[in-house]
Amino acid sequence: MSLTMTQTIGLSNQESKVISSRFDSTLLMVTAMLLVIGLVMIASASIDIADVRNGNPFHYMIRHGIFVILGVIAGLMAYQLPSSWWQKMGWLALCISLLMLVVVLLPGIGKTVNGSTRWISLGSLNIQPSELTKLLLVSYLAGYLVRRREEVMTSWWGFAKPMIVLGVAAVLLLAEPDFGATVVIGAAFLGMIFLSGARLGQFIVLIIGCLCGAIGLVYSQPYRLQRFIGYTDPWADQFGSGYQLTQSLIAFGRGDWAGVGLGNSIQKQFYLPEAHTDFVFAILAEEFGLIGTLMVVGLFSVLVYRALRIGYLAEKKQQLFNAYFAYGIGILLGAQSFINMGVNMGLLPTKGLTLPLVSYGGSSLIVSCMCIGVLARIYRDLDIPESVGDAGGSNA
């Protein structure tokens, strides 16, 4: 930490030396392992399609390597920001997130791919606003739960206000459409509100309402209904609605215990669509088998556990904003990884979600690294006095 920043948050040199030595080595080691696995698997899964599309078999691997570098830089920048900054920027974070979701829907700005308008094109880069929106909305809700904790615990209105924010964001996301991001953000909101101490009766009503809403959304669009039907029995239409899932299941079946070996996947040779993005986990299962699959599942389990553990430690220190922020990030990463792996294995209907830190995709990778940077900073701030750790934030 620089001297200027140390003086800004009111820490002595001795306190600065203490907190600067605090690094969650497990969190950083797991993150590094997932980044390396992702780079290796992108190189393997994309080599054929990159050769055909771009004339360079390592096109996507090189781009992914650049995204990894940018992600590490973004993570280091997030690590340098004190938690009080995120708390003070709560309302601005909310406005920016909603504004980005509106801008991407404007004609001539949003880029449409496969029927979904989720990207803003900046030259050779495509930015997906919904990825950053996840982190910004979680930071806003963490601040709200600190300011209005008693109201959330005792009043239906205090409980309902963040649900209104979630509803507005969900409408904008579904207009893209991005059902997967809506589910992930909804899961983070529900988990954070529950962990903040909301009454069980309120939470049960909310869960039932969200389930009814999700069912309604499935039946509201033909493509979502087709995906659900394909999920229940993909082999009934294995060359139609169930094609992607059946090819993914074939990849898992070919992997057996130890896999067919790195680079020896058959499914990546134009059988499995999106092999280097949403379905890279299936290629990993084919090439490394059950052993490799369980290793990746274990790494994500440790990652989520560390995030929740950091939140728990912050809550014990009465650093409530840090605690809720860490809980939200842990749920974000856990929900998205669970959904992606569940889709790949046929446990869940198909969703357009990447595997954090592993799948090809610049926006997802960079924001995931920012999440790790925030968690690392929260862990470092555990030694900051309570009055400093929870400073900032308006009463609104």
PDB file of C-alpha atoms in Angstrom, residues 37-192:
ATOM      1  CA  ILE A  37      -6.138 -24.856 -16.752  1.00  0.00           C
ATOM      2  CA  GLY A  38      -8.276 -22.435 -18.723  1.00  0.00           C
ATOM      3  CA  LEU A  39      -5.394 -21.348 -20.963  1.00  0.00           C
ATOM      4  CA  VAL A  40      -4.394 -24.966 -21.665  1.00  0.00           C
ATOM      5  CA  MET A  41      -7.971 -26.061 -22.371  1.00  0.00           C
ATOM      6  CA  ILE A  42      -8.696 -23.073 -24.631  1.00  0.00           C
ATOM      7  CA  ALA A  43      -5.592 -23.966 -26.644  1.00  0.00           C
ATOM      8  CA  SER A  44      -6.781 -27.549 -26.974  1.00  0.00           C
ATOM      9  CA  ALA A  45     -10.512 -26.953 -27.494  1.00  0.00           C
ATOM     10  CA  SER A  46     -10.139 -24.155 -30.058  1.00  0.00           C
ATOM     11  CA  ILE A  47      -7.226 -25.397 -32.150  1.00  0.00           C
ATOM     12  CA  ASP A  48      -9.342 -26.850 -34.965  1.00  0.00           C
ATOM     13  CA  ILE A  49     -11.990 -24.157 -35.187  1.00  0.00           C
ATOM     14  CA  ALA A  50      -9.342 -21.414 -34.973  1.00  0.00           C
ATOM     15  CA  ASP A  51      -7.400 -22.977 -37.839  1.00  0.00           C
ATOM     16  CA  VAL A  52     -10.493 -23.036 -40.054  1.00  0.00           C
ATOM     17  CA  ARG A  53     -11.918 -19.640 -39.096  1.00  0.00           C
ATOM     18  CA  ASN A  54      -8.735 -17.619 -38.705  1.00  0.00           C
ATOM     19  CA  GLY A  55      -5.972 -19.604 -40.389  1.00  0.00           C
ATOM     20  CA  ASN A  56      -4.087 -19.711 -37.097  1.00  0.00           C
ATOM     21  CA  PRO A  57      -4.665 -22.705 -34.774  1.00  0.00           C
ATOM     22  CA  PHE A  58      -3.583 -20.662 -31.751  1.00  0.00           C
ATOM     23  CA  HIS A  59      -5.720 -17.582 -32.491  1.00  0.00           C
ATOM     24  CA  TYR A  60      -8.083 -18.048 -29.547  1.00  0.00           C
ATOM     25  CA  MET A  61      -5.315 -19.193 -27.215  1.00  0.00           C
ATOM     26  CA  ILE A  62      -3.329 -16.016 -27.895  1.00  0.00           C
ATOM     27  CA  ARG A  63      -6.392 -13.827 -27.363  1.00  0.00           C
ATOM     28  CA  HIS A  64      -7.223 -15.717 -24.187  1.00  0.00           C
ATOM     29  CA  GLY A  65      -3.659 -15.212 -22.971  1.00  0.00           C
ATOM     30  CA  ILE A  66      -4.084 -11.468 -23.495  1.00  0.00           C
ATOM     31  CA  PHE A  67      -7.357 -11.602 -21.562  1.00  0.00           C
ATOM     32  CA  VAL A  68      -5.574 -13.402 -18.723  1.00  0.00           C
ATOM     33  CA  ILE A  69      -2.968 -10.619 -18.565  1.00  0.00           C
ATOM     34  CA  LEU A  70      -5.690  -7.954 -18.615  1.00  0.00           C
ATOM     35  CA  GLY A  71      -7.607  -9.895 -15.984  1.00  0.00           C
ATOM     36  CA  VAL A  72      -4.585 -10.065 -13.672  1.00  0.00           C
ATOM     37  CA  ILE A  73      -4.060  -6.317 -14.104  1.00  0.00           C
ATOM     38  CA  ALA A  74      -7.754  -5.681 -13.358  1.00  0.00           C
ATOM     39  CA  GLY A  75      -7.526  -7.929 -10.305  1.00  0.00           C
ATOM     40  CA  LEU A  76      -4.489  -6.041  -8.999  1.00  0.00           C
ATOM     41  CA  MET A  77      -6.306  -2.744  -9.534  1.00  0.00           C
ATOM     42  CA  ALA A  78      -9.348  -4.041  -7.628  1.00  0.00           C
ATOM     43  CA  TYR A  79      -7.011  -5.194  -4.856  1.00  0.00           C
ATOM     44  CA  GLN A  80      -5.653  -1.653  -4.482  1.00  0.00           C
ATOM     45  CA  LEU A  81      -9.123  -0.199  -3.875  1.00  0.00           C
ATOM     46  CA  PRO A  82     -10.122  -0.033  -0.200  1.00  0.00           C
ATOM     47  CA  SER A  83     -13.494  -1.542   0.653  1.00  0.00           C
ATOM     48  CA  SER A  84     -14.723   1.862   1.780  1.00  0.00           C
ATOM     49  CA  TRP A  85     -14.410   3.030  -1.844  1.00  0.00           C
ATOM     50  CA  TRP A  86     -16.812   0.328  -3.033  1.00  0.00           C
ATOM     51  CA  GLN A  87     -19.210   1.198  -0.225  1.00  0.00           C
ATOM     52  CA  LYS A  88     -19.188   4.911  -1.020  1.00  0.00           C
ATOM     53  CA  MET A  89     -19.736   4.182  -4.721  1.00  0.00           C
ATOM     54  CA  GLY A  90     -22.840   2.077  -4.102  1.00  0.00           C
ATOM     55  CA  TRP A  91     -25.411   4.311  -5.773  1.00  0.00           C
ATOM     56  CA  LEU A  92     -23.054   5.157  -8.624  1.00  0.00           C
ATOM     57  CA  ALA A  93     -22.412   1.429  -9.126  1.00  0.00           C
ATOM     58  CA  LEU A  94     -26.171   0.859  -9.368  1.00  0.00           C
ATOM     59  CA  CYS A  95     -26.632   3.662 -11.906  1.00  0.00           C
ATOM     60  CA  ILE A  96     -23.680   2.545 -14.031  1.00  0.00           C
ATOM     61  CA  SER A  97     -24.835  -1.071 -14.085  1.00  0.00           C
ATOM     62  CA  LEU A  98     -28.376  -0.212 -15.154  1.00  0.00           C
ATOM     63  CA  LEU A  99     -27.110   2.344 -17.687  1.00  0.00           C
ATOM     64  CA  MET A 100     -24.847  -0.271 -19.312  1.00  0.00           C
ATOM     65  CA  LEU A 101     -27.784  -2.674 -19.610  1.00  0.00           C
ATOM     66  CA  VAL A 102     -29.806   0.050 -21.342  1.00  0.00           C
ATOM     67  CA  VAL A 103     -26.991   1.121 -23.677  1.00  0.00           C
ATOM     68  CA  VAL A 104     -26.368  -2.406 -24.962  1.00  0.00           C
ATOM     69  CA  LEU A 105     -30.007  -2.548 -26.131  1.00  0.00           C
ATOM     70  CA  LEU A 106     -29.770   0.662 -28.178  1.00  0.00           C
ATOM     71  CA  PRO A 107     -29.834   0.120 -31.969  1.00  0.00           C
ATOM     72  CA  GLY A 108     -26.426   0.591 -33.524  1.00  0.00           C
ATOM     73  CA  ILE A 109     -24.571   0.091 -30.242  1.00  0.00           C
ATOM     74  CA  GLY A 110     -25.392  -3.417 -29.099  1.00  0.00           C
ATOM     75  CA  LYS A 111     -23.957  -6.302 -31.123  1.00  0.00           C
ATOM     76  CA  THR A 112     -26.225  -9.261 -31.837  1.00  0.00           C
ATOM     77  CA  VAL A 113     -24.765 -12.783 -31.931  1.00  0.00           C
ATOM     78  CA  ASN A 114     -26.940 -15.896 -32.267  1.00  0.00           C
ATOM     79  CA  GLY A 115     -30.073 -13.879 -31.580  1.00  0.00           C
ATOM     80  CA  SER A 116     -28.794 -12.255 -28.371  1.00  0.00           C
ATOM     81  CA  THR A 117     -27.780  -8.597 -28.053  1.00  0.00           C
ATOM     82  CA  ARG A 118     -25.321  -8.807 -25.154  1.00  0.00           C
ATOM     83  CA  TRP A 119     -22.154  -7.146 -26.439  1.00  0.00           C
ATOM     84  CA  ILE A 120     -20.819  -3.683 -27.206  1.00  0.00           C
ATOM     85  CA  SER A 121     -18.209  -3.809 -29.938  1.00  0.00           C
ATOM     86  CA  LEU A 122     -15.037  -1.744 -29.509  1.00  0.00           C
ATOM     87  CA  GLY A 123     -12.928  -2.571 -32.529  1.00  0.00           C
ATOM     88  CA  SER A 124     -11.691  -6.130 -32.163  1.00  0.00           C
ATOM     89  CA  LEU A 125     -12.963  -6.347 -28.580  1.00  0.00           C
ATOM     90  CA  ASN A 126     -16.501  -7.208 -27.523  1.00  0.00           C
ATOM     91  CA  ILE A 127     -17.542  -6.024 -24.064  1.00  0.00           C
ATOM     92  CA  GLN A 128     -20.363  -7.820 -22.270  1.00  0.00           C
ATOM     93  CA  PRO A 129     -21.931  -5.314 -19.816  1.00  0.00           C
ATOM     94  CA  SER A 130     -23.839  -7.987 -17.911  1.00  0.00           C
ATOM     95  CA  GLU A 131     -20.556  -9.390 -16.546  1.00  0.00           C
ATOM     96  CA  LEU A 132     -19.530  -6.137 -14.857  1.00  0.00           C
ATOM     97  CA  THR A 133     -23.147  -5.568 -13.825  1.00  0.00           C
ATOM     98  CA  LYS A 134     -22.982  -8.672 -11.619  1.00  0.00           C
ATOM     99  CA  LEU A 135     -20.129  -7.256  -9.540  1.00  0.00           C
ATOM    100  CA  LEU A 136     -21.542  -3.723  -9.385  1.00  0.00           C
ATOM    101  CA  LEU A 137     -24.995  -4.856  -8.274  1.00  0.00           C
ATOM    102  CA  VAL A 138     -23.492  -7.073  -5.573  1.00  0.00           C
ATOM    103  CA  SER A 139     -21.454  -4.121  -4.259  1.00  0.00           C
ATOM    104  CA  TYR A 140     -24.588  -1.958  -4.216  1.00  0.00           C
ATOM    105  CA  LEU A 141     -26.622  -4.571  -2.350  1.00  0.00           C
ATOM    106  CA  ALA A 142     -23.838  -5.075   0.210  1.00  0.00           C
ATOM    107  CA  GLY A 143     -23.975  -1.365   1.005  1.00  0.00           C
ATOM    108  CA  TYR A 144     -27.778  -1.382   1.150  1.00  0.00           C
ATOM    109  CA  LEU A 145     -27.796  -4.305   3.597  1.00  0.00           C
ATOM    110  CA  VAL A 146     -25.417  -2.403   5.886  1.00  0.00           C
ATOM    111  CA  ARG A 147     -27.467   0.806   5.775  1.00  0.00           C
ATOM    112  CA  ARG A 148     -30.862  -0.874   6.047  1.00  0.00           C
ATOM    113  CA  ARG A 149     -30.089  -4.035   7.960  1.00  0.00           C
ATOM    114  CA  GLU A 150     -32.737  -3.523  10.638  1.00  0.00           C
ATOM    115  CA  GLU A 151     -35.324  -2.553   8.048  1.00  0.00           C
ATOM    116  CA  VAL A 152     -34.575  -5.666   5.997  1.00  0.00           C
ATOM    117  CA  MET A 153     -34.911  -7.861   9.092  1.00  0.00           C
ATOM    118  CA  THR A 154     -38.147  -6.328  10.367  1.00  0.00           C
ATOM    119  CA  SER A 155     -39.992  -4.770   7.431  1.00  0.00           C
ATOM    120  CA  TRP A 156     -41.436  -6.159   4.212  1.00  0.00           C
ATOM    121  CA  TRP A 157     -40.702  -2.845   2.497  1.00  0.00           C
ATOM    122  CA  GLY A 158     -37.027  -2.935   3.435  1.00  0.00           C
ATOM    123  CA  PHE A 159     -36.951  -6.492   2.144  1.00  0.00           C
ATOM    124  CA  ALA A 160     -38.749  -5.576  -1.092  1.00  0.00           C
ATOM    125  CA  LYS A 161     -36.656  -2.579  -2.189  1.00  0.00           C
ATOM    126  CA  PRO A 162     -33.619  -4.586  -3.343  1.00  0.00           C
ATOM    127  CA  MET A 163     -36.029  -6.936  -5.104  1.00  0.00           C
ATOM    128  CA  ILE A 164     -37.293  -3.964  -7.113  1.00  0.00           C
ATOM    129  CA  VAL A 165     -33.710  -3.233  -8.181  1.00  0.00           C
ATOM    130  CA  LEU A 166     -33.302  -6.895  -9.117  1.00  0.00           C
ATOM    131  CA  GLY A 167     -36.565  -6.760 -11.072  1.00  0.00           C
ATOM    132  CA  VAL A 168     -35.430  -3.746 -13.128  1.00  0.00           C
ATOM    133  CA  ALA A 169     -32.091  -5.407 -13.890  1.00  0.00           C
ATOM    134  CA  ALA A 170     -33.858  -8.664 -14.770  1.00  0.00           C
ATOM    135  CA  VAL A 171     -36.168  -6.927 -17.256  1.00  0.00           C
ATOM    136  CA  LEU A 172     -33.180  -5.359 -19.012  1.00  0.00           C
ATOM    137  CA  LEU A 173     -31.216  -8.611 -19.018  1.00  0.00           C
ATOM    138  CA  LEU A 174     -34.144 -10.600 -20.376  1.00  0.00           C
ATOM    139  CA  ALA A 175     -34.558  -8.031 -23.154  1.00  0.00           C
ATOM    140  CA  GLU A 176     -31.098  -8.998 -24.491  1.00  0.00           C
ATOM    141  CA  PRO A 177     -31.990 -11.893 -23.701  1.00  0.00           C
ATOM    142  CA  ASP A 178     -29.626 -13.195 -20.993  1.00  0.00           C
ATOM    143  CA  PHE A 179     -31.530 -15.597 -18.790  1.00  0.00           C
ATOM    144  CA  GLY A 180     -28.349 -17.097 -17.331  1.00  0.00           C
ATOM    145  CA  ALA A 181     -27.041 -13.790 -15.961  1.00  0.00           C
ATOM    146  CA  THR A 182     -30.477 -13.080 -14.502  1.00  0.00           C
ATOM    147  CA  VAL A 183     -30.414 -16.376 -12.610  1.00  0.00           C
ATOM    148  CA  VAL A 184     -26.873 -15.801 -11.301  1.00  0.00           C
ATOM    149  CA  ILE A 185     -27.582 -12.258 -10.086  1.00  0.00           C
ATOM    150  CA  GLY A 186     -30.866 -13.420  -8.567  1.00  0.00           C
ATOM    151  CA  ALA A 187     -29.064 -16.195  -6.688  1.00  0.00           C
ATOM    152  CA  ALA A 188     -26.509 -13.707  -5.345  1.00  0.00           C
ATOM    153  CA  PHE A 189     -29.242 -11.314  -4.187  1.00  0.00           C
ATOM    154  CA  LEU A 190     -31.204 -14.072  -2.470  1.00  0.00           C
ATOM    155  CA  GLY A 191     -28.126 -15.478  -0.763  1.00  0.00           C
ATOM    156  CA  MET A 192     -26.921 -12.085   0.467  1.00  0.00           C
TER     157      MET A 192
END
